[in-house]
């Protein structure tokens, strides 16, 4: 029997300025939901009698009002899962608050509404009186702790692993639609397509290879997957824990603050740069393999970005913005060789907002 699945709401595609190159557009699409490293994410639980909404009762044509308030035992599971993500040493931190107006992540426990979360910074578009995350079933039941780890993964910017274009999954589409239309999910064809059958773009996924052990992977019973062959009869059964690639992904985007990036976790992403207009910073990159990388900036302000190769202890120009001018969220392509050292220089020409520009190489 199919398990109860996380159901992401369909969000509008981001809109970027016209005229961006394919490389720069890809960099923006990949990073637009990710938090700036060093962010303190505040979370709260709904706790008032008025915290409720009306939902449909599947199969009856009726509706009922259901509370968003969860028991302490349910809340404690979520607290423990935030602590587990935090224990990886990520550069984000999680703080529980009592005032929902201070919380970026607002959590409800409405039974019957499924389990879901906004993805990364999409939470900032949700009104302070509404949920950014919901748990629709008992998290204390055997195996259901994985649901809390999964939804927090979404809040960190991760998407569903089985939708990776690198997975190579060939579905029996009609069997999937039929299975999800019944209990316990009662999904429409549109919702099933969006959350299961739809393939993500390559620049949206959590990694460059499919990880069937990921906490972001759904379990599937036999009969839904036609290929790969080993999942046809046995189904797909991830363990419900954080996999090595889950940990690598979040540490790549959110490396520990105040310390070097672990060597195995290159590509590189900097902590937020609190540069003033006219200031610059240099970063060292040591590629783990020889290939072409994209090097880019994300955040506020007009930047110039240049990549240098170290030769005989001196930097030699390798790549930079084509026009040498300033641009918000600049990116360049460069072939980097394993075993050589490279410098990435970012100069902030003007800034607004927080000015927390960051640099990434991937």
PDB file of C-alpha atoms in Angstrom, residues 84-246:
ATOM      1  CA  UNK A  84      19.533  16.833  13.782  1.00  0.00           C
ATOM      2  CA  UNK A  85      19.948  19.078  10.734  1.00  0.00           C
ATOM      3  CA  UNK A  86      21.753  21.629  12.946  1.00  0.00           C
ATOM      4  CA  UNK A  87      24.115  18.942  14.273  1.00  0.00           C
ATOM      5  CA  UNK A  88      25.630  18.556  10.796  1.00  0.00           C
ATOM      6  CA  UNK A  89      27.408  21.871  11.403  1.00  0.00           C
ATOM      7  CA  UNK A  90      25.479  23.841   8.764  1.00  0.00           C
ATOM      8  CA  UNK A  91      25.979  27.601   8.620  1.00  0.00           C
ATOM      9  CA  UNK A  92      22.269  28.194   9.269  1.00  0.00           C
ATOM     10  CA  UNK A  93      20.843  28.119  12.772  1.00  0.00           C
ATOM     11  CA  UNK A  94      17.320  27.342  13.976  1.00  0.00           C
ATOM     12  CA  UNK A  95      15.687  29.202  16.862  1.00  0.00           C
ATOM     13  CA  UNK A  96      12.194  28.556  18.209  1.00  0.00           C
ATOM     14  CA  UNK A  97      10.199  31.706  18.983  1.00  0.00           C
ATOM     15  CA  UNK A  98       6.772  32.326  20.483  1.00  0.00           C
ATOM     16  CA  UNK A  99       5.850  35.330  18.334  1.00  0.00           C
ATOM     17  CA  UNK A 100       4.772  34.204  14.862  1.00  0.00           C
ATOM     18  CA  UNK A 101       5.584  37.640  13.430  1.00  0.00           C
ATOM     19  CA  UNK A 102       9.263  36.898  14.142  1.00  0.00           C
ATOM     20  CA  UNK A 103       9.216  33.458  12.488  1.00  0.00           C
ATOM     21  CA  UNK A 104      10.202  32.718   8.912  1.00  0.00           C
ATOM     22  CA  UNK A 105       8.899  29.147   9.368  1.00  0.00           C
ATOM     23  CA  UNK A 106       5.417  28.730  10.902  1.00  0.00           C
ATOM     24  CA  UNK A 107       4.346  25.173  11.601  1.00  0.00           C
ATOM     25  CA  UNK A 108       0.895  23.631  11.886  1.00  0.00           C
ATOM     26  CA  UNK A 109      -0.405  20.125  12.545  1.00  0.00           C
ATOM     27  CA  UNK A 110      -3.689  20.085  10.649  1.00  0.00           C
ATOM     28  CA  UNK A 111      -4.877  16.499  10.278  1.00  0.00           C
ATOM     29  CA  UNK A 112      -6.275  15.746   6.835  1.00  0.00           C
ATOM     30  CA  UNK A 113      -4.350  18.503   5.037  1.00  0.00           C
ATOM     31  CA  UNK A 114      -1.310  16.337   4.280  1.00  0.00           C
ATOM     32  CA  UNK A 115       2.310  17.078   5.104  1.00  0.00           C
ATOM     33  CA  UNK A 116       4.026  19.803   3.119  1.00  0.00           C
ATOM     34  CA  UNK A 117       6.372  22.781   3.292  1.00  0.00           C
ATOM     35  CA  UNK A 118       7.314  25.788   1.267  1.00  0.00           C
ATOM     36  CA  UNK A 119      10.765  25.445  -0.331  1.00  0.00           C
ATOM     37  CA  UNK A 120      13.564  27.624   1.034  1.00  0.00           C
ATOM     38  CA  UNK A 121      12.964  31.354   0.726  1.00  0.00           C
ATOM     39  CA  UNK A 122       9.485  30.807  -0.743  1.00  0.00           C
ATOM     40  CA  UNK A 123       8.450  30.933   2.937  1.00  0.00           C
ATOM     41  CA  UNK A 124       9.024  34.685   2.883  1.00  0.00           C
ATOM     42  CA  UNK A 125       6.072  35.134   0.497  1.00  0.00           C
ATOM     43  CA  UNK A 126       3.604  33.592   2.976  1.00  0.00           C
ATOM     44  CA  UNK A 127       1.626  35.903   5.264  1.00  0.00           C
ATOM     45  CA  UNK A 128       2.564  35.834   8.944  1.00  0.00           C
ATOM     46  CA  UNK A 129      -0.833  34.400   9.889  1.00  0.00           C
ATOM     47  CA  UNK A 130      -0.445  31.401   7.584  1.00  0.00           C
ATOM     48  CA  UNK A 131       1.491  28.158   7.697  1.00  0.00           C
ATOM     49  CA  UNK A 132       4.727  27.585   5.794  1.00  0.00           C
ATOM     50  CA  UNK A 133       4.798  23.923   6.925  1.00  0.00           C
ATOM     51  CA  UNK A 134       2.155  21.408   7.958  1.00  0.00           C
ATOM     52  CA  UNK A 135       2.173  17.902   9.364  1.00  0.00           C
ATOM     53  CA  UNK A 136      -1.011  16.000   8.590  1.00  0.00           C
ATOM     54  CA  UNK A 137      -0.429  12.760  10.513  1.00  0.00           C
ATOM     55  CA  UNK A 138       1.104  11.384  13.710  1.00  0.00           C
ATOM     56  CA  UNK A 139       4.858  12.016  13.723  1.00  0.00           C
ATOM     57  CA  UNK A 140       5.317   9.768  16.764  1.00  0.00           C
ATOM     58  CA  UNK A 141       4.157   6.677  14.835  1.00  0.00           C
ATOM     59  CA  UNK A 142       6.897   4.232  13.737  1.00  0.00           C
ATOM     60  CA  UNK A 143       8.827   5.563  10.748  1.00  0.00           C
ATOM     61  CA  UNK A 144       7.055   8.924  10.648  1.00  0.00           C
ATOM     62  CA  UNK A 145       9.970  10.906  12.110  1.00  0.00           C
ATOM     63  CA  UNK A 146      11.282  10.853   8.530  1.00  0.00           C
ATOM     64  CA  UNK A 147       8.384  13.121   7.552  1.00  0.00           C
ATOM     65  CA  UNK A 148       9.698  15.906   9.797  1.00  0.00           C
ATOM     66  CA  UNK A 149      13.256  15.506   8.461  1.00  0.00           C
ATOM     67  CA  UNK A 150      11.847  15.601   4.906  1.00  0.00           C
ATOM     68  CA  UNK A 151       9.791  18.776   5.387  1.00  0.00           C
ATOM     69  CA  UNK A 152      12.699  20.590   7.031  1.00  0.00           C
ATOM     70  CA  UNK A 153      14.759  19.539   4.011  1.00  0.00           C
ATOM     71  CA  UNK A 154      12.253  21.409   1.841  1.00  0.00           C
ATOM     72  CA  UNK A 155      12.536  24.443   4.149  1.00  0.00           C
ATOM     73  CA  UNK A 156      16.307  24.367   3.507  1.00  0.00           C
ATOM     74  CA  UNK A 157      15.736  24.449  -0.261  1.00  0.00           C
ATOM     75  CA  UNK A 158      15.730  20.754  -1.205  1.00  0.00           C
ATOM     76  CA  UNK A 159      13.304  19.227  -3.712  1.00  0.00           C
ATOM     77  CA  UNK A 160      11.986  15.699  -4.278  1.00  0.00           C
ATOM     78  CA  UNK A 161      14.723  13.259  -5.219  1.00  0.00           C
ATOM     79  CA  UNK A 162      12.588  10.949  -7.379  1.00  0.00           C
ATOM     80  CA  UNK A 163      11.898  13.912  -9.687  1.00  0.00           C
ATOM     81  CA  UNK A 164      15.575  14.305 -10.541  1.00  0.00           C
ATOM     82  CA  UNK A 165      16.232  13.988 -14.290  1.00  0.00           C
ATOM     83  CA  UNK A 166      19.259  11.880 -13.311  1.00  0.00           C
ATOM     84  CA  UNK A 167      17.100   9.217 -11.628  1.00  0.00           C
ATOM     85  CA  UNK A 168      16.260   7.418 -14.869  1.00  0.00           C
ATOM     86  CA  UNK A 169      12.904   6.297 -13.440  1.00  0.00           C
ATOM     87  CA  UNK A 170      10.414   5.013 -16.007  1.00  0.00           C
ATOM     88  CA  UNK A 171       6.957   5.112 -14.421  1.00  0.00           C
ATOM     89  CA  UNK A 172       3.785   3.239 -15.169  1.00  0.00           C
ATOM     90  CA  UNK A 173       1.983   6.585 -15.317  1.00  0.00           C
ATOM     91  CA  UNK A 174      -1.590   5.316 -15.110  1.00  0.00           C
ATOM     92  CA  UNK A 175      -0.737   2.998 -12.217  1.00  0.00           C
ATOM     93  CA  UNK A 176       0.741   5.979 -10.366  1.00  0.00           C
ATOM     94  CA  UNK A 177      -2.343   8.141 -11.001  1.00  0.00           C
ATOM     95  CA  UNK A 178      -4.631   5.332  -9.812  1.00  0.00           C
ATOM     96  CA  UNK A 179      -2.591   4.572  -6.707  1.00  0.00           C
ATOM     97  CA  UNK A 180      -2.419   8.204  -5.553  1.00  0.00           C
ATOM     98  CA  UNK A 181      -6.108   8.876  -6.270  1.00  0.00           C
ATOM     99  CA  UNK A 182      -7.085   6.485  -3.481  1.00  0.00           C
ATOM    100  CA  UNK A 183      -6.424   6.461   0.274  1.00  0.00           C
ATOM    101  CA  UNK A 184      -4.555   7.750   2.132  1.00  0.00           C
ATOM    102  CA  UNK A 185      -3.582  10.581  -0.279  1.00  0.00           C
ATOM    103  CA  UNK A 186      -6.670  11.209  -2.486  1.00  0.00           C
ATOM    104  CA  UNK A 187      -4.605  13.226  -4.972  1.00  0.00           C
ATOM    105  CA  UNK A 188      -5.832  14.690  -8.237  1.00  0.00           C
ATOM    106  CA  UNK A 189      -3.970  13.816 -11.446  1.00  0.00           C
ATOM    107  CA  UNK A 190      -2.525  17.327 -11.476  1.00  0.00           C
ATOM    108  CA  UNK A 191      -1.132  17.000  -7.948  1.00  0.00           C
ATOM    109  CA  UNK A 192       0.287  13.551  -8.682  1.00  0.00           C
ATOM    110  CA  UNK A 193       2.004  14.784 -11.823  1.00  0.00           C
ATOM    111  CA  UNK A 194       3.480  17.814 -10.060  1.00  0.00           C
ATOM    112  CA  UNK A 195       4.824  15.871  -7.061  1.00  0.00           C
ATOM    113  CA  UNK A 196       5.860  12.583  -8.670  1.00  0.00           C
ATOM    114  CA  UNK A 197       5.885  12.273 -12.461  1.00  0.00           C
ATOM    115  CA  UNK A 198       7.145  15.741 -13.396  1.00  0.00           C
ATOM    116  CA  UNK A 199      10.906  15.910 -13.988  1.00  0.00           C
ATOM    117  CA  UNK A 200      12.839  18.793 -12.470  1.00  0.00           C
ATOM    118  CA  UNK A 201      15.257  20.822 -14.536  1.00  0.00           C
ATOM    119  CA  UNK A 202      18.906  19.827 -14.120  1.00  0.00           C
ATOM    120  CA  UNK A 203      19.691  23.149 -12.401  1.00  0.00           C
ATOM    121  CA  UNK A 204      16.970  22.593  -9.756  1.00  0.00           C
ATOM    122  CA  UNK A 205      18.018  19.231  -8.344  1.00  0.00           C
ATOM    123  CA  UNK A 206      19.830  18.443  -5.096  1.00  0.00           C
ATOM    124  CA  UNK A 207      22.842  16.829  -6.779  1.00  0.00           C
ATOM    125  CA  UNK A 208      24.315  15.616 -10.061  1.00  0.00           C
ATOM    126  CA  UNK A 209      23.372  11.977  -9.328  1.00  0.00           C
ATOM    127  CA  UNK A 210      20.179  10.356  -8.083  1.00  0.00           C
ATOM    128  CA  UNK A 211      20.255   9.241  -4.463  1.00  0.00           C
ATOM    129  CA  UNK A 212      17.578   6.582  -3.753  1.00  0.00           C
ATOM    130  CA  UNK A 213      18.578   6.704  -0.064  1.00  0.00           C
ATOM    131  CA  UNK A 214      17.870  10.442   0.310  1.00  0.00           C
ATOM    132  CA  UNK A 215      15.479  11.732   2.953  1.00  0.00           C
ATOM    133  CA  UNK A 216      13.898  13.613   0.019  1.00  0.00           C
ATOM    134  CA  UNK A 217      13.066  10.340  -1.762  1.00  0.00           C
ATOM    135  CA  UNK A 218       9.541   8.912  -1.453  1.00  0.00           C
ATOM    136  CA  UNK A 219       9.059   5.196  -0.815  1.00  0.00           C
ATOM    137  CA  UNK A 220       7.081   3.477  -3.593  1.00  0.00           C
ATOM    138  CA  UNK A 221       5.336   0.089  -3.524  1.00  0.00           C
ATOM    139  CA  UNK A 222       5.870  -2.518  -6.244  1.00  0.00           C
ATOM    140  CA  UNK A 223       4.094  -1.972  -9.551  1.00  0.00           C
ATOM    141  CA  UNK A 224       4.627   1.774 -10.035  1.00  0.00           C
ATOM    142  CA  UNK A 225       8.236   1.835 -11.312  1.00  0.00           C
ATOM    143  CA  UNK A 226       8.994  -0.030 -14.549  1.00  0.00           C
ATOM    144  CA  UNK A 227      12.710   0.832 -14.660  1.00  0.00           C
ATOM    145  CA  UNK A 228      15.276   0.558 -13.092  1.00  0.00           C
ATOM    146  CA  UNK A 229      14.454  -3.142 -13.017  1.00  0.00           C
ATOM    147  CA  UNK A 230      15.384  -3.708  -9.356  1.00  0.00           C
ATOM    148  CA  UNK A 231      12.514  -1.452  -8.218  1.00  0.00           C
ATOM    149  CA  UNK A 232       9.813  -3.064 -10.391  1.00  0.00           C
ATOM    150  CA  UNK A 233       9.008  -5.940  -8.055  1.00  0.00           C
ATOM    151  CA  UNK A 234      10.624  -4.815  -4.818  1.00  0.00           C
ATOM    152  CA  UNK A 235       9.483  -1.187  -4.847  1.00  0.00           C
ATOM    153  CA  UNK A 236      11.658   1.664  -3.611  1.00  0.00           C
ATOM    154  CA  UNK A 237      12.296   1.798   0.130  1.00  0.00           C
ATOM    155  CA  UNK A 238      14.590   4.602   1.372  1.00  0.00           C
ATOM    156  CA  UNK A 239      15.591   4.240   5.050  1.00  0.00           C
ATOM    157  CA  UNK A 240      14.042   7.524   6.224  1.00  0.00           C
ATOM    158  CA  UNK A 241      17.320   8.980   7.508  1.00  0.00           C
ATOM    159  CA  UNK A 242      19.716  11.660   6.281  1.00  0.00           C
ATOM    160  CA  UNK A 243      21.920  10.138   3.588  1.00  0.00           C
ATOM    161  CA  UNK A 244      25.541  11.147   2.866  1.00  0.00           C
ATOM    162  CA  UNK A 245      24.409  13.110  -0.201  1.00  0.00           C
ATOM    163  CA  UNK A 246      21.752  14.958   1.855  1.00  0.00           C
TER     164      UNK A 246
END
